[in-house]
Amino acid sequence: MSYTNILSEQNEHVLTITINRPKQLNALNKDTINELNLALVKANEDQSVGVVILTGSGDKAFVAGADIKEFASFNIEQGKQLAAEGQRQLFDLLENLNKPVIAAINGFALGGGLELCMASHIRIASDNARMGLPEVSLGVIPGYGGTQRLAQLVGRGKAMEMVTTAGMITADDAKASGLVNHVTTPDELLPLANKIASKIIKNSPNAISAAMRAINTNYIDGVNGYDKEIEEFGKCFGTPEFVEGTTAFMEKRKAIFRQ
Ligand code: CAA
């Protein structure tokens, strides 16, 4: 499939999706969100994909936010629809993908850009990255899940400060706050993402999806995460991957989960 605003490249079991509007600092317009939706739906269904790496084109930005020029003239209804559609089509889809997504944050990750990172499962950043939710400086609030996921990741107090000041934090601050897991140089960012991916793809795809569903359940109101864990744990026992994993352990060899 050919895309206009993203690049998609698969190397063995690792799919790298690059948001590719560098002149607009990779801002998320409607077409880009549509293309990301298509690429992620495809990745979700494609068993040959074990991990997705998400990054931005150029050396300046991961994603500088939702496309301000596109929504500047919207009314209340259109604003509401922008957030609802975006969350459904991209951010919730991403969070609930059946394989891990690593956001490799290579520069500005602002507004919708940071929200994209936060809906991903693992975040790593280059040391030149700057992150923030500057929406209140535009007279609006984060609309792609930022008010919820930032507080989950960094705690309510830090989220309140970041959102109300509309400020940017450095990659090192982001690591200290738990917003990113690792900081490295720009040159080492994609190699590090691939190194993490290579560890993930050695493991059982079924168990990885099940564990991700159990972890995500903690953030769904009214559903007991421990019950979900028990259910998912039990289901694993009926899979060929469980047989392979446990047999390999007893035969003192490495389990083979992928051809
Ligand atoms: N939307 C549309 N275009 C954007 C953009 C955005 N979010 N961010 C940058 N651009 C465009 C600029 O308009 C500019 O285009 P032109 O050359 O055509 O004028 C180009 O990208 C380069 O940007 P700058 O000249 O501004 O670059 P800079 O180095 O001076 O500044 C920056 C970089 C600090 C990131 C600055 O571009 C900026 O503040 N961008 C906006 C960040 C922002 O507010 N993001 C939140 C968007 S709202 C949102 O995301 C809502 C939501 O949750 C749903």
Short mmCIF file of C-alpha atoms and ligand atoms in Angstrom, two decimals:
data_model
loop_
_atom_site.label_atom_id
_atom_site.label_comp_id
_atom_site.label_asym_id
_atom_site.label_seq_id
_atom_site.Cartn_x
_atom_site.Cartn_y
_atom_site.Cartn_z
CA MET A 1 0.00 0.00 0.00
CA SER A 2 1.36 3.46 -0.80
CA TYR A 3 0.93 6.40 1.56
CA THR A 4 1.43 10.15 1.14
CA ASN A 5 2.08 11.29 4.71
CA ILE A 6 3.74 8.28 6.29
CA LEU A 7 6.51 5.83 5.38
CA SER A 8 6.17 2.20 6.31
CA GLU A 9 9.06 -0.24 6.22
CA GLN A 10 9.20 -3.78 7.56
CA ASN A 11 12.45 -5.48 8.50
CA GLU A 12 11.84 -9.09 9.53
CA HIS A 13 9.26 -8.79 12.35
CA VAL A 14 9.74 -5.07 13.04
CA LEU A 15 7.58 -2.52 11.23
CA THR A 16 8.82 1.08 11.32
CA ILE A 17 6.22 3.76 10.59
CA THR A 18 7.62 7.25 10.02
CA ILE A 19 5.31 10.25 10.05
CA ASN A 20 6.53 12.15 7.04
CA ARG A 21 5.48 15.81 6.83
CA PRO A 22 8.78 17.34 7.94
CA LYS A 23 8.02 20.83 6.57
CA GLN A 24 4.99 20.97 8.90
CA LEU A 25 6.98 19.32 11.71
CA ASN A 26 4.96 16.14 11.06
CA ALA A 27 1.75 17.77 12.36
CA LEU A 28 -1.20 15.36 12.41
CA ASN A 29 -3.75 16.42 9.82
CA LYS A 30 -6.80 14.35 8.94
CA ASP A 31 -5.09 12.52 6.06
CA THR A 32 -2.14 11.55 8.26
CA ILE A 33 -4.47 10.21 10.94
CA ASN A 34 -6.32 8.20 8.26
CA GLU A 35 -3.08 6.75 6.93
CA LEU A 36 -1.83 5.88 10.43
CA ASN A 37 -5.17 4.18 11.05
CA LEU A 38 -4.79 2.07 7.91
CA ALA A 39 -1.18 1.15 8.66
CA LEU A 40 -1.97 0.18 12.26
CA VAL A 41 -5.07 -1.87 11.39
CA LYS A 42 -2.91 -3.73 8.86
CA ALA A 43 -0.08 -4.21 11.39
CA ASN A 44 -2.57 -5.51 13.95
CA GLU A 45 -3.79 -8.20 11.57
CA ASP A 46 -0.38 -9.09 10.14
CA GLN A 47 1.12 -11.94 12.15
CA SER A 48 4.53 -11.31 10.64
CA VAL A 49 4.67 -7.99 12.52
CA GLY A 50 5.82 -8.41 16.12
CA VAL A 51 6.65 -4.83 17.08
CA VAL A 52 5.89 -1.42 15.58
CA ILE A 53 8.32 1.49 15.87
CA LEU A 54 6.77 4.92 15.44
CA THR A 55 8.98 7.92 14.68
CA GLY A 56 9.03 11.27 12.89
CA SER A 57 10.76 12.30 9.70
CA GLY A 58 13.65 14.81 9.82
CA ASP A 59 15.84 15.79 12.74
CA LYS A 60 13.55 18.37 14.33
CA ALA A 61 10.23 16.81 15.24
CA PHE A 62 8.52 13.60 16.17
CA VAL A 63 5.11 15.29 15.77
CA ALA A 64 4.44 18.96 16.67
CA GLY A 65 0.77 18.29 17.41
CA ALA A 66 -2.58 18.21 15.71
CA ASP A 67 -2.59 20.38 12.59
CA ILE A 68 -3.57 23.79 13.97
CA LYS A 69 -4.18 25.23 10.49
CA GLU A 70 -6.74 22.51 9.81
CA PHE A 71 -8.87 23.04 12.93
CA ALA A 72 -8.46 26.80 13.48
CA SER A 73 -11.90 27.61 12.01
CA PHE A 74 -13.81 24.71 13.60
CA ASN A 75 -16.98 25.27 15.67
CA ILE A 76 -17.97 23.44 18.88
CA GLU A 77 -19.46 20.42 17.11
CA GLN A 78 -16.51 20.07 14.75
CA GLY A 79 -14.08 20.39 17.67
CA LYS A 80 -15.85 17.64 19.54
CA GLN A 81 -15.87 15.45 16.47
CA LEU A 82 -12.15 16.07 15.84
CA ALA A 83 -11.30 14.72 19.31
CA ALA A 84 -13.78 11.82 19.20
CA GLU A 85 -12.80 10.65 15.72
CA GLY A 86 -9.07 11.05 16.40
CA GLN A 87 -9.30 9.08 19.64
CA ARG A 88 -11.29 6.30 17.99
CA GLN A 89 -9.32 6.10 14.75
CA LEU A 90 -5.82 6.43 16.10
CA PHE A 91 -5.13 6.85 19.81
CA ASP A 92 -7.42 4.14 21.23
CA LEU A 93 -6.54 1.84 18.33
CA LEU A 94 -2.84 2.31 19.08
CA GLU A 95 -3.20 1.72 22.81
CA ASN A 96 -5.17 -1.47 22.22
CA LEU A 97 -2.99 -2.89 19.45
CA ASN A 98 -2.17 -6.58 19.95
CA LYS A 99 1.58 -5.94 19.64
CA PRO A 100 3.82 -3.37 21.32
CA VAL A 101 4.44 0.02 19.74
CA ILE A 102 7.68 1.81 20.59
CA ALA A 103 7.57 5.59 20.14
CA ALA A 104 11.06 6.74 19.16
CA ILE A 105 10.81 10.45 19.99
CA ASN A 106 13.30 12.20 17.75
CA GLY A 107 12.49 15.88 18.44
CA PHE A 108 9.43 17.96 19.35
CA ALA A 109 6.55 15.82 20.65
CA LEU A 110 3.88 18.39 21.41
CA GLY A 111 0.12 18.22 21.85
CA GLY A 112 -1.21 15.42 19.66
CA GLY A 113 2.42 14.35 19.12
CA LEU A 114 2.99 13.67 22.81
CA GLU A 115 -0.47 12.12 22.96
CA LEU A 116 0.63 9.72 20.21
CA CYS A 117 3.69 8.80 22.27
CA MET A 118 1.57 8.30 25.37
CA ALA A 119 -0.86 5.96 23.57
CA SER A 120 2.20 3.92 22.50
CA HIS A 121 3.42 1.20 24.86
CA ILE A 122 7.09 2.07 25.22
CA ARG A 123 8.66 5.52 24.83
CA ILE A 124 12.31 6.33 24.21
CA ALA A 125 13.70 9.75 23.32
CA SER A 126 16.73 11.36 21.76
CA ASP A 127 18.47 13.92 23.96
CA ASN A 128 17.30 16.80 21.73
CA ALA A 129 13.60 15.89 22.17
CA ARG A 130 11.21 18.37 23.79
CA MET A 131 7.83 17.28 25.09
CA GLY A 132 4.72 19.11 26.22
CA LEU A 133 1.00 19.66 25.94
CA PRO A 134 0.80 23.33 24.85
CA GLU A 135 -2.92 23.29 23.97
CA VAL A 136 -4.04 25.81 26.63
CA SER A 137 -1.76 28.38 24.97
CA LEU A 138 -4.05 28.01 21.93
CA GLY A 139 -7.25 28.35 23.96
CA VAL A 140 -8.04 24.64 23.78
CA ILE A 141 -7.19 21.54 25.85
CA PRO A 142 -5.52 18.25 24.89
CA GLY A 143 -8.14 16.30 22.94
CA TYR A 144 -6.43 13.07 21.99
CA GLY A 145 -6.38 11.56 25.48
CA GLY A 146 -3.62 13.77 26.91
CA THR A 147 -5.43 14.84 30.07
CA GLN A 148 -5.93 11.19 31.00
CA ARG A 149 -2.74 9.46 29.87
CA LEU A 150 -0.31 12.14 31.08
CA ALA A 151 -1.66 11.90 34.63
CA GLN A 152 -1.46 8.08 34.43
CA LEU A 153 2.20 8.25 33.40
CA VAL A 154 3.64 11.12 35.45
CA GLY A 155 1.06 11.56 38.25
CA ARG A 156 -1.64 14.18 38.66
CA GLY A 157 0.56 16.96 40.08
CA LYS A 158 3.17 16.91 37.32
CA ALA A 159 0.41 16.58 34.68
CA MET A 160 -1.41 19.59 36.10
CA GLU A 161 1.79 21.65 35.92
CA MET A 162 2.69 20.54 32.39
CA VAL A 163 -0.80 21.15 31.04
CA THR A 164 -1.53 24.46 32.77
CA THR A 165 1.88 26.03 32.06
CA ALA A 166 1.82 24.70 28.46
CA GLY A 167 5.58 24.32 28.91
CA MET A 168 8.01 21.90 27.32
CA ILE A 169 10.22 19.49 29.21
CA THR A 170 13.56 18.04 28.14
CA ALA A 171 14.16 14.38 27.44
CA ASP A 172 16.06 14.04 30.73
CA ASP A 173 13.12 15.60 32.65
CA ALA A 174 10.78 13.25 30.82
CA LYS A 175 12.88 10.27 31.91
CA ALA A 176 13.00 11.50 35.52
CA SER A 177 9.18 11.80 35.43
CA GLY A 178 8.64 8.33 33.99
CA LEU A 179 7.31 9.73 30.72
CA VAL A 180 10.07 8.02 28.68
CA ASN A 181 12.03 4.89 29.55
CA HIS A 182 15.38 5.75 27.94
CA VAL A 183 17.24 8.77 26.54
CA THR A 184 19.98 8.43 23.97
CA THR A 185 21.69 10.38 21.20
CA PRO A 186 19.79 11.10 17.96
CA ASP A 187 22.04 8.63 16.08
CA GLU A 188 21.40 5.87 18.59
CA LEU A 189 17.62 6.34 18.84
CA LEU A 190 16.46 3.94 16.12
CA PRO A 191 19.17 1.38 16.92
CA LEU A 192 17.96 1.41 20.54
CA ALA A 193 14.32 1.04 19.43
CA ASN A 194 15.35 -1.93 17.28
CA LYS A 195 17.35 -3.44 20.15
CA ILE A 196 14.29 -3.33 22.40
CA ALA A 197 12.16 -4.71 19.55
CA SER A 198 14.59 -7.59 19.01
CA LYS A 199 14.18 -8.65 22.65
CA ILE A 200 10.37 -8.50 22.37
CA ILE A 201 10.10 -10.58 19.21
CA LYS A 202 11.90 -13.52 20.83
CA ASN A 203 8.89 -13.99 23.13
CA SER A 204 5.47 -15.55 22.63
CA PRO A 205 3.27 -13.22 20.50
CA ASN A 206 0.16 -14.64 22.13
CA ALA A 207 1.47 -14.11 25.66
CA ILE A 208 2.63 -10.58 24.79
CA SER A 209 -0.88 -9.64 23.55
CA ALA A 210 -2.49 -11.25 26.59
CA ALA A 211 -0.17 -9.42 29.00
CA MET A 212 -0.82 -6.10 27.23
CA ARG A 213 -4.60 -6.63 27.50
CA ALA A 214 -4.24 -7.39 31.22
CA ILE A 215 -2.09 -4.31 31.86
CA ASN A 216 -4.47 -2.05 29.89
CA THR A 217 -7.43 -3.36 31.90
CA ASN A 218 -6.14 -1.50 34.95
CA TYR A 219 -7.09 1.72 33.15
CA ILE A 220 -10.66 0.71 32.27
CA ASP A 221 -13.25 1.88 34.80
CA GLY A 222 -15.34 -0.84 36.39
CA VAL A 223 -13.28 -3.81 35.18
CA ASN A 224 -11.14 -5.76 37.62
CA GLY A 225 -7.59 -6.11 36.30
CA TYR A 226 -6.78 -9.05 38.59
CA ASP A 227 -9.79 -10.96 37.22
CA LYS A 228 -8.66 -10.14 33.68
CA GLU A 229 -5.16 -11.38 34.53
CA ILE A 230 -6.56 -14.69 35.84
CA GLU A 231 -8.67 -15.12 32.67
CA GLU A 232 -5.76 -14.30 30.31
CA PHE A 233 -3.32 -16.44 32.32
CA GLY A 234 -5.65 -19.43 32.06
CA LYS A 235 -6.18 -18.99 28.32
CA CYS A 236 -2.42 -19.13 27.71
CA PHE A 237 -2.42 -22.78 28.85
CA GLY A 238 -4.45 -23.75 25.80
CA THR A 239 -1.98 -22.36 23.25
CA PRO A 240 0.75 -24.09 21.22
CA GLU A 241 3.08 -21.26 22.26
CA PHE A 242 2.71 -22.30 25.92
CA VAL A 243 3.57 -25.89 24.96
CA GLU A 244 6.60 -24.68 23.00
CA GLY A 245 7.77 -22.28 25.75
CA THR A 246 7.56 -24.79 28.58
CA THR A 247 8.88 -27.70 26.50
CA ALA A 248 11.86 -25.62 25.38
CA PHE A 249 12.63 -24.76 29.01
CA MET A 250 12.64 -28.42 30.03
CA GLU A 251 14.70 -29.42 26.98
CA LYS A 252 17.20 -26.65 27.88
CA ARG A 253 16.85 -24.90 24.53
CA LYS A 254 15.50 -21.55 23.39
CA ALA A 255 11.81 -21.49 22.52
CA ILE A 256 10.97 -20.82 18.89
CA PHE A 257 7.77 -18.80 18.58
CA ARG A 258 8.24 -17.37 15.09
CA GLN A 259 9.44 -18.91 11.84
N1 CAA B 1 0.09 22.44 13.15
C1 CAA B 1 0.29 22.95 11.92
N2 CAA B 1 1.48 23.39 11.49
C2 CAA B 1 2.51 23.33 12.34
C3 CAA B 1 2.38 22.81 13.65
C4 CAA B 1 1.09 22.34 14.04
N3 CAA B 1 0.87 21.79 15.23
N4 CAA B 1 3.58 22.89 14.27
C5 CAA B 1 4.43 23.44 13.39
N5 CAA B 1 3.80 23.70 12.22
C6 CAA B 1 4.35 24.30 11.00
C7 CAA B 1 4.55 25.78 11.15
O1 CAA B 1 3.33 26.49 10.93
C8 CAA B 1 5.58 26.05 10.09
O2 CAA B 1 4.95 26.03 8.82
P1 CAA B 1 5.18 27.22 7.76
O3 CAA B 1 6.65 27.16 7.46
O4 CAA B 1 4.31 26.82 6.62
O5 CAA B 1 4.78 28.47 8.45
C9 CAA B 1 6.47 24.81 10.15
O6 CAA B 1 5.67 23.80 10.78
C10 CAA B 1 7.72 24.99 10.98
O7 CAA B 1 7.32 25.46 12.29
P2 CAA B 1 7.95 26.75 12.99
O8 CAA B 1 8.39 27.75 11.96
O9 CAA B 1 6.96 27.22 14.02
O10 CAA B 1 9.22 26.12 13.67
P3 CAA B 1 9.97 26.65 14.99
O11 CAA B 1 11.25 25.89 15.06
O12 CAA B 1 10.05 28.14 15.00
O13 CAA B 1 9.03 26.22 16.22
C11 CAA B 1 7.60 24.72 17.43
C12 CAA B 1 8.82 24.85 16.49
C13 CAA B 1 7.96 25.30 18.81
C14 CAA B 1 7.33 23.22 17.58
C15 CAA B 1 6.39 25.46 16.84
O14 CAA B 1 6.22 25.06 15.50
C16 CAA B 1 5.09 25.23 17.58
O15 CAA B 1 4.88 25.78 18.64
N6 CAA B 1 4.20 24.41 16.99
C17 CAA B 1 2.87 24.18 17.52
C18 CAA B 1 2.91 23.25 18.73
C19 CAA B 1 1.54 23.09 19.30
O16 CAA B 1 0.92 24.02 19.80
N7 CAA B 1 1.02 21.86 19.28
C20 CAA B 1 -0.30 21.55 19.79
C21 CAA B 1 -1.27 21.53 18.67
S1 CAA B 1 -2.93 21.43 19.26
C22 CAA B 1 -3.25 19.80 19.54
O17 CAA B 1 -2.38 18.96 19.39
C23 CAA B 1 -4.67 19.51 19.96
C24 CAA B 1 -5.00 18.15 20.37
O18 CAA B 1 -4.56 17.63 21.38
C25 CAA B 1 -6.00 17.40 19.61
#
